[in-house]
mmCIF file with all atom_site columns, C-alpha atoms in Angstrom:
data_model
loop_
_atom_site.group_PDB
_atom_site.id
_atom_site.type_symbol
_atom_site.label_atom_id
_atom_site.label_alt_id
_atom_site.label_comp_id
_atom_site.label_asym_id
_atom_site.label_entity_id
_atom_site.label_seq_id
_atom_site.pdbx_PDB_ins_code
_atom_site.Cartn_x
_atom_site.Cartn_y
_atom_site.Cartn_z
_atom_site.occupancy
_atom_site.B_iso_or_equiv
_atom_site.pdbx_formal_charge
_atom_site.auth_seq_id
_atom_site.auth_comp_id
_atom_site.auth_asym_id
_atom_site.auth_atom_id
_atom_site.pdbx_PDB_model_num
ATOM 1   C CA . MET A 1 1   ? -7.687 34.440 40.906 1.00 49.00 ? 1257 MET A CA 1
ATOM 2   C CA . LYS A 1 2   ? -8.259 35.628 44.484 1.00 53.00 ? 1258 LYS A CA 1
ATOM 3   C CA . ALA A 1 3   ? -6.557 32.481 45.804 1.00 54.00 ? 1259 ALA A CA 1
ATOM 4   C CA . LEU A 1 4   ? -3.546 33.118 43.557 1.00 50.00 ? 1260 LEU A CA 1
ATOM 5   C CA . THR A 1 5   ? -3.335 36.731 44.779 1.00 56.00 ? 1261 THR A CA 1
ATOM 6   C CA . ARG A 1 6   ? -3.617 35.613 48.421 1.00 60.00 ? 1262 ARG A CA 1
ATOM 7   C CA . ASN A 1 7   ? -0.964 32.953 47.893 1.00 60.00 ? 1263 ASN A CA 1
ATOM 8   C CA . THR A 1 8   ? 1.335  35.405 46.175 1.00 66.00 ? 1264 THR A CA 1
ATOM 9   C CA . LEU A 1 9   ? 0.778  37.896 48.982 1.00 62.00 ? 1265 LEU A CA 1
ATOM 10  C CA . ALA A 1 10  ? 1.446  35.238 51.625 1.00 64.00 ? 1266 ALA A CA 1
ATOM 11  C CA . VAL A 1 11  ? 4.640  34.080 49.890 1.00 61.00 ? 1267 VAL A CA 1
ATOM 12  C CA . THR A 1 12  ? 5.819  37.680 49.498 1.00 65.00 ? 1268 THR A CA 1
ATOM 13  C CA . ALA A 1 13  ? 5.134  38.412 53.165 1.00 65.00 ? 1269 ALA A CA 1
ATOM 14  C CA . ALA A 1 14  ? 6.939  35.243 54.241 1.00 61.00 ? 1270 ALA A CA 1
ATOM 15  C CA . LEU A 1 15  ? 9.971  36.111 52.105 1.00 60.00 ? 1271 LEU A CA 1
ATOM 16  C CA . ALA A 1 16  ? 10.036 39.623 53.538 1.00 64.00 ? 1272 ALA A CA 1
ATOM 17  C CA . VAL A 1 17  ? 9.962  38.276 57.102 1.00 61.00 ? 1273 VAL A CA 1
ATOM 18  C CA . LEU A 1 18  ? 12.660 35.726 56.348 1.00 60.00 ? 1274 LEU A CA 1
ATOM 19  C CA . ALA A 1 19  ? 14.866 38.230 54.495 1.00 62.00 ? 1275 ALA A CA 1
ATOM 20  C CA . THR A 1 20  ? 14.731 40.922 57.211 1.00 62.00 ? 1276 THR A CA 1
ATOM 21  C CA . PRO A 1 21  ? 17.450 39.377 59.426 1.00 62.00 ? 1277 PRO A CA 1
ATOM 22  C CA . LEU A 1 22  ? 19.663 38.898 56.378 1.00 57.00 ? 1278 LEU A CA 1
ATOM 23  C CA . LEU A 1 23  ? 19.230 42.516 55.328 1.00 56.00 ? 1279 LEU A CA 1
ATOM 24  C CA . ALA A 1 24  ? 19.895 43.679 58.888 1.00 56.00 ? 1280 ALA A CA 1
ATOM 25  C CA . GLU A 1 25  ? 23.076 41.578 58.981 1.00 56.00 ? 1281 GLU A CA 1
ATOM 26  C CA . ASP A 1 26  ? 24.231 43.134 55.683 1.00 53.00 ? 1282 ASP A CA 1
ATOM 27  C CA . HIS A 1 27  ? 23.543 46.594 57.101 1.00 53.00 ? 1283 HIS A CA 1
ATOM 28  C CA . LYS A 1 28  ? 25.444 45.758 60.297 1.00 55.00 ? 1284 LYS A CA 1
ATOM 29  C CA . HIS A 1 29  ? 28.375 44.376 58.260 1.00 56.00 ? 1285 HIS A CA 1
ATOM 30  C CA . GLY A 1 30  ? 28.422 47.552 56.161 1.00 57.00 ? 1286 GLY A CA 1
ATOM 31  C CA . MET A 1 31  ? 28.436 49.696 59.286 1.00 55.00 ? 1287 MET A CA 1
ATOM 32  C CA . MET A 1 32  ? 31.356 47.716 60.715 1.00 59.00 ? 1288 MET A CA 1
ATOM 33  C CA . GLU A 1 33  ? 33.333 48.182 57.507 1.00 61.00 ? 1289 GLU A CA 1
ATOM 34  C CA . GLY A 1 34  ? 32.598 51.906 57.692 1.00 61.00 ? 1290 GLY A CA 1
ATOM 35  C CA . ARG A 1 35  ? 33.780 52.076 61.294 1.00 68.00 ? 1291 ARG A CA 1
ATOM 36  C CA . HIS A 1 36  ? 36.904 50.128 60.386 1.00 70.00 ? 1292 HIS A CA 1
ATOM 37  C CA . GLY A 1 37  ? 37.680 52.704 57.701 1.00 73.00 ? 1293 GLY A CA 1
ATOM 38  C CA . GLN A 1 38  ? 37.083 55.542 60.142 1.00 75.00 ? 1294 GLN A CA 1
ATOM 39  C CA . MET A 1 39  ? 39.306 53.927 62.738 1.00 81.00 ? 1295 MET A CA 1
ATOM 40  C CA . SER A 1 40  ? 42.013 53.500 60.117 1.00 83.00 ? 1296 SER A CA 1
ATOM 41  C CA . LYS A 1 41  ? 41.805 57.218 59.282 1.00 79.00 ? 1297 LYS A CA 1
ATOM 42  C CA . MET A 1 42  ? 41.954 58.095 62.970 1.00 80.00 ? 1298 MET A CA 1
ATOM 43  C CA . HIS A 1 43  ? 45.028 55.910 63.507 1.00 85.00 ? 1299 HIS A CA 1
ATOM 44  C CA . SER A 1 44  ? 46.682 57.536 60.502 1.00 85.00 ? 1300 SER A CA 1
ATOM 45  C CA . MET A 1 45  ? 45.961 60.979 61.929 1.00 81.00 ? 1301 MET A CA 1
ATOM 46  C CA . MET A 1 46  ? 47.342 59.932 65.307 1.00 87.00 ? 1302 MET A CA 1
ATOM 47  C CA . ASP A 1 47  ? 50.536 58.706 63.622 1.00 90.00 ? 1303 ASP A CA 1
ATOM 48  C CA . ASP A 1 48  ? 50.807 62.059 61.842 1.00 88.00 ? 1304 ASP A CA 1
ATOM 49  C CA . TRP A 1 49  ? 50.394 63.839 65.182 1.00 87.00 ? 1305 TRP A CA 1
ATOM 50  C CA . LYS A 1 50  ? 53.221 61.785 66.701 1.00 92.00 ? 1306 LYS A CA 1
ATOM 51  C CA . THR A 1 51  ? 55.506 62.808 63.842 1.00 92.00 ? 1307 THR A CA 1
ATOM 52  C CA . GLN A 1 52  ? 54.440 66.425 64.211 1.00 92.00 ? 1308 GLN A CA 1
ATOM 53  C CA . ASP A 1 53  ? 54.996 66.285 67.984 1.00 93.00 ? 1309 ASP A CA 1
ATOM 54  C CA . ALA A 1 54  ? 58.541 65.023 67.409 1.00 94.00 ? 1310 ALA A CA 1
ATOM 55  C CA . GLU A 1 55  ? 59.206 67.937 65.038 1.00 94.00 ? 1311 GLU A CA 1
ATOM 56  C CA . LEU A 1 56  ? 57.832 70.413 67.569 1.00 94.00 ? 1312 LEU A CA 1
ATOM 57  C CA . GLU A 1 57  ? 59.882 68.873 70.403 1.00 95.00 ? 1313 GLU A CA 1
ATOM 58  C CA . LYS A 1 58  ? 63.031 69.259 68.308 1.00 96.00 ? 1314 LYS A CA 1
ATOM 59  C CA . LEU A 1 59  ? 62.230 72.893 67.529 1.00 96.00 ? 1315 LEU A CA 1
ATOM 60  C CA . ALA A 1 60  ? 61.331 73.599 71.163 1.00 96.00 ? 1316 ALA A CA 1
ATOM 61  C CA . THR A 1 61  ? 64.626 72.098 72.349 1.00 96.00 ? 1317 THR A CA 1
ATOM 62  C CA . GLU A 1 62  ? 66.516 74.257 69.852 1.00 96.00 ? 1318 GLU A CA 1
ATOM 63  C CA . MET A 1 63  ? 64.533 77.278 71.037 1.00 95.00 ? 1319 MET A CA 1
ATOM 64  C CA . LYS A 1 64  ? 65.337 76.614 74.705 1.00 96.00 ? 1320 LYS A CA 1
ATOM 65  C CA . THR A 1 65  ? 69.054 76.257 74.104 1.00 96.00 ? 1321 THR A CA 1
ATOM 66  C CA . ALA A 1 66  ? 69.451 79.109 71.608 1.00 96.00 ? 1322 ALA A CA 1
ATOM 67  C CA . GLU A 1 67  ? 70.841 82.488 72.634 1.00 96.00 ? 1323 GLU A CA 1
ATOM 68  C CA . GLY A 1 68  ? 70.692 85.995 71.225 1.00 94.00 ? 1324 GLY A CA 1
ATOM 69  C CA . ASP A 1 69  ? 69.456 86.401 67.662 1.00 94.00 ? 1325 ASP A CA 1
ATOM 70  C CA . LYS A 1 70  ? 69.337 82.630 67.227 1.00 96.00 ? 1326 LYS A CA 1
ATOM 71  C CA . LYS A 1 71  ? 66.727 82.450 70.007 1.00 95.00 ? 1327 LYS A CA 1
ATOM 72  C CA . ILE A 1 72  ? 64.460 84.898 68.152 1.00 95.00 ? 1328 ILE A CA 1
ATOM 73  C CA . ALA A 1 73  ? 64.829 82.830 64.962 1.00 96.00 ? 1329 ALA A CA 1
ATOM 74  C CA . ALA A 1 74  ? 64.082 79.643 66.919 1.00 96.00 ? 1330 ALA A CA 1
ATOM 75  C CA . ILE A 1 75  ? 60.941 81.190 68.471 1.00 96.00 ? 1331 ILE A CA 1
ATOM 76  C CA . ALA A 1 76  ? 59.810 82.237 64.987 1.00 96.00 ? 1332 ALA A CA 1
ATOM 77  C CA . ALA A 1 77  ? 60.439 78.690 63.712 1.00 96.00 ? 1333 ALA A CA 1
ATOM 78  C CA . VAL A 1 78  ? 58.263 77.204 66.489 1.00 95.00 ? 1334 VAL A CA 1
ATOM 79  C CA . ALA A 1 79  ? 55.471 79.722 65.868 1.00 96.00 ? 1335 ALA A CA 1
ATOM 80  C CA . SER A 1 80  ? 55.585 79.152 62.097 1.00 95.00 ? 1336 SER A CA 1
ATOM 81  C CA . LYS A 1 81  ? 55.487 75.379 62.545 1.00 95.00 ? 1337 LYS A CA 1
ATOM 82  C CA . LEU A 1 82  ? 52.511 75.605 64.898 1.00 94.00 ? 1338 LEU A CA 1
ATOM 83  C CA . VAL A 1 83  ? 50.580 77.734 62.403 1.00 95.00 ? 1339 VAL A CA 1
ATOM 84  C CA . GLU A 1 84  ? 51.514 75.393 59.543 1.00 94.00 ? 1340 GLU A CA 1
ATOM 85  C CA . LEU A 1 85  ? 50.338 72.313 61.459 1.00 92.00 ? 1341 LEU A CA 1
ATOM 86  C CA . ARG A 1 86  ? 47.123 73.952 62.631 1.00 91.00 ? 1342 ARG A CA 1
ATOM 87  C CA . LEU A 1 87  ? 46.161 75.019 59.103 1.00 92.00 ? 1343 LEU A CA 1
ATOM 88  C CA . ALA A 1 88  ? 47.038 71.575 57.725 1.00 89.00 ? 1344 ALA A CA 1
ATOM 89  C CA . ASP A 1 89  ? 44.841 69.884 60.358 1.00 84.00 ? 1345 ASP A CA 1
ATOM 90  C CA . HIS A 1 90  ? 41.927 72.176 59.530 1.00 85.00 ? 1346 HIS A CA 1
ATOM 91  C CA . ALA A 1 91  ? 42.322 71.497 55.816 1.00 86.00 ? 1347 ALA A CA 1
ATOM 92  C CA . LYS A 1 92  ? 42.460 67.745 56.463 1.00 82.00 ? 1348 LYS A CA 1
ATOM 93  C CA . MET A 1 93  ? 39.314 67.852 58.612 1.00 79.00 ? 1349 MET A CA 1
ATOM 94  C CA . ALA A 1 94  ? 37.488 69.955 56.044 1.00 81.00 ? 1350 ALA A CA 1
ATOM 95  C CA . SER A 1 95  ? 38.279 67.352 53.383 1.00 80.00 ? 1351 SER A CA 1
ATOM 96  C CA . MET A 1 96  ? 36.580 64.650 55.481 1.00 74.00 ? 1352 MET A CA 1
ATOM 97  C CA . PRO A 1 97  ? 32.942 65.685 55.848 1.00 70.00 ? 1353 PRO A CA 1
ATOM 98  C CA . GLY A 1 98  ? 31.278 64.020 58.774 1.00 67.00 ? 1354 GLY A CA 1
ATOM 99  C CA . MET A 1 99  ? 34.585 62.945 60.312 1.00 62.00 ? 1355 MET A CA 1
ATOM 100 C CA . MET A 1 100 ? 34.183 65.113 63.389 1.00 62.00 ? 1356 MET A CA 1
ATOM 101 C CA . ALA A 1 101 ? 30.571 64.083 63.856 1.00 66.00 ? 1357 ALA A CA 1
ATOM 102 C CA . ASP A 1 102 ? 31.568 60.421 63.533 1.00 67.00 ? 1358 ASP A CA 1
ATOM 103 C CA . CYS A 1 103 ? 34.423 60.848 66.006 1.00 68.00 ? 1359 CYS A CA 1
ATOM 104 C CA . CYS A 1 104 ? 32.139 62.567 68.507 1.00 70.00 ? 1360 CYS A CA 1
ATOM 105 C CA . ALA A 1 105 ? 29.530 59.840 68.136 1.00 72.00 ? 1361 ALA A CA 1
ATOM 106 C CA . MET A 1 106 ? 32.150 57.120 68.686 1.00 71.00 ? 1362 MET A CA 1
ATOM 107 C CA . MET A 1 107 ? 33.489 58.946 71.752 1.00 73.00 ? 1363 MET A CA 1
ATOM 108 C CA . LYS A 1 108 ? 29.993 59.275 73.214 1.00 78.00 ? 1364 LYS A CA 1
ATOM 109 C CA . GLN A 1 109 ? 29.326 55.591 72.542 1.00 77.00 ? 1365 GLN A CA 1
ATOM 110 C CA . THR A 1 110 ? 32.577 54.644 74.269 1.00 79.00 ? 1366 THR A CA 1
ATOM 111 C CA . GLU A 1 111 ? 31.708 56.828 77.275 1.00 81.00 ? 1367 GLU A CA 1
ATOM 112 C CA . THR A 1 112 ? 28.227 55.317 77.449 1.00 80.00 ? 1368 THR A CA 1
ATOM 113 C CA . GLU A 1 113 ? 29.622 51.777 77.299 1.00 79.00 ? 1369 GLU A CA 1
ATOM 114 C CA . ALA A 1 114 ? 32.186 52.600 79.998 1.00 77.00 ? 1370 ALA A CA 1
ATOM 115 C CA . ALA A 1 115 ? 29.466 54.090 82.220 1.00 79.00 ? 1371 ALA A CA 1
ATOM 116 C CA . LYS A 1 116 ? 27.358 50.937 81.808 1.00 80.00 ? 1372 LYS A CA 1
ATOM 117 C CA . LYS A 1 117 ? 30.283 48.772 82.912 1.00 77.00 ? 1373 LYS A CA 1
ATOM 118 C CA . THR A 1 118 ? 30.988 50.862 86.027 1.00 68.00 ? 1374 THR A CA 1
ATOM 119 C CA . PRO A 1 119 ? 27.778 52.690 87.005 1.00 57.00 ? 1375 PRO A CA 1
ATOM 120 C CA . GLU A 1 120 ? 28.959 53.424 90.552 1.00 57.00 ? 1376 GLU A CA 1
ATOM 121 C CA . LYS A 1 121 ? 31.966 55.365 89.191 1.00 52.00 ? 1377 LYS A CA 1
ATOM 122 C CA . ALA A 1 122 ? 29.755 57.329 86.806 1.00 48.00 ? 1378 ALA A CA 1
ATOM 123 C CA . ASP A 1 123 ? 27.393 58.223 89.675 1.00 53.00 ? 1379 ASP A CA 1
ATOM 124 C CA . ALA A 1 124 ? 30.317 59.233 91.912 1.00 54.00 ? 1380 ALA A CA 1
ATOM 125 C CA . GLY A 1 125 ? 31.628 61.578 89.217 1.00 53.00 ? 1381 GLY A CA 1
ATOM 126 C CA . GLN A 1 126 ? 28.265 63.328 88.956 1.00 54.00 ? 1382 GLN A CA 1
ATOM 127 C CA . SER A 1 127 ? 27.861 63.777 92.711 1.00 51.00 ? 1383 SER A CA 1
ATOM 128 C CA . GLU A 1 128 ? 31.261 65.497 92.956 1.00 49.00 ? 1384 GLU A CA 1
ATOM 129 C CA . GLN A 1 129 ? 30.206 68.293 90.615 1.00 48.00 ? 1385 GLN A CA 1
#
């Protein structure tokens, strides 16, 4: 009975050791899919910002060229649009818990990777401060 228990234990341990890289690969694959989804959301937000920027540019141009009472109305239109967009962005971010933390983590990772590629530039930037 002891031999059977030892054999079972040995087989279980061997399977665990052999399965660890497979489990790690699954975890890594899952993380990559998660990052892909986050990047997709970020690209979508950036596209939205481009559209919003175009709207604001149009309103700003109208504001700059307007005269008299029309200028006051144009200024109000720009201010209203800015408030509308700001509130919409806050609502969108609030509906995506962890989005800001994920974005910050990705930005830090990118900065770290860039610093590793060009350490002399990173050191020069610190010495200037």
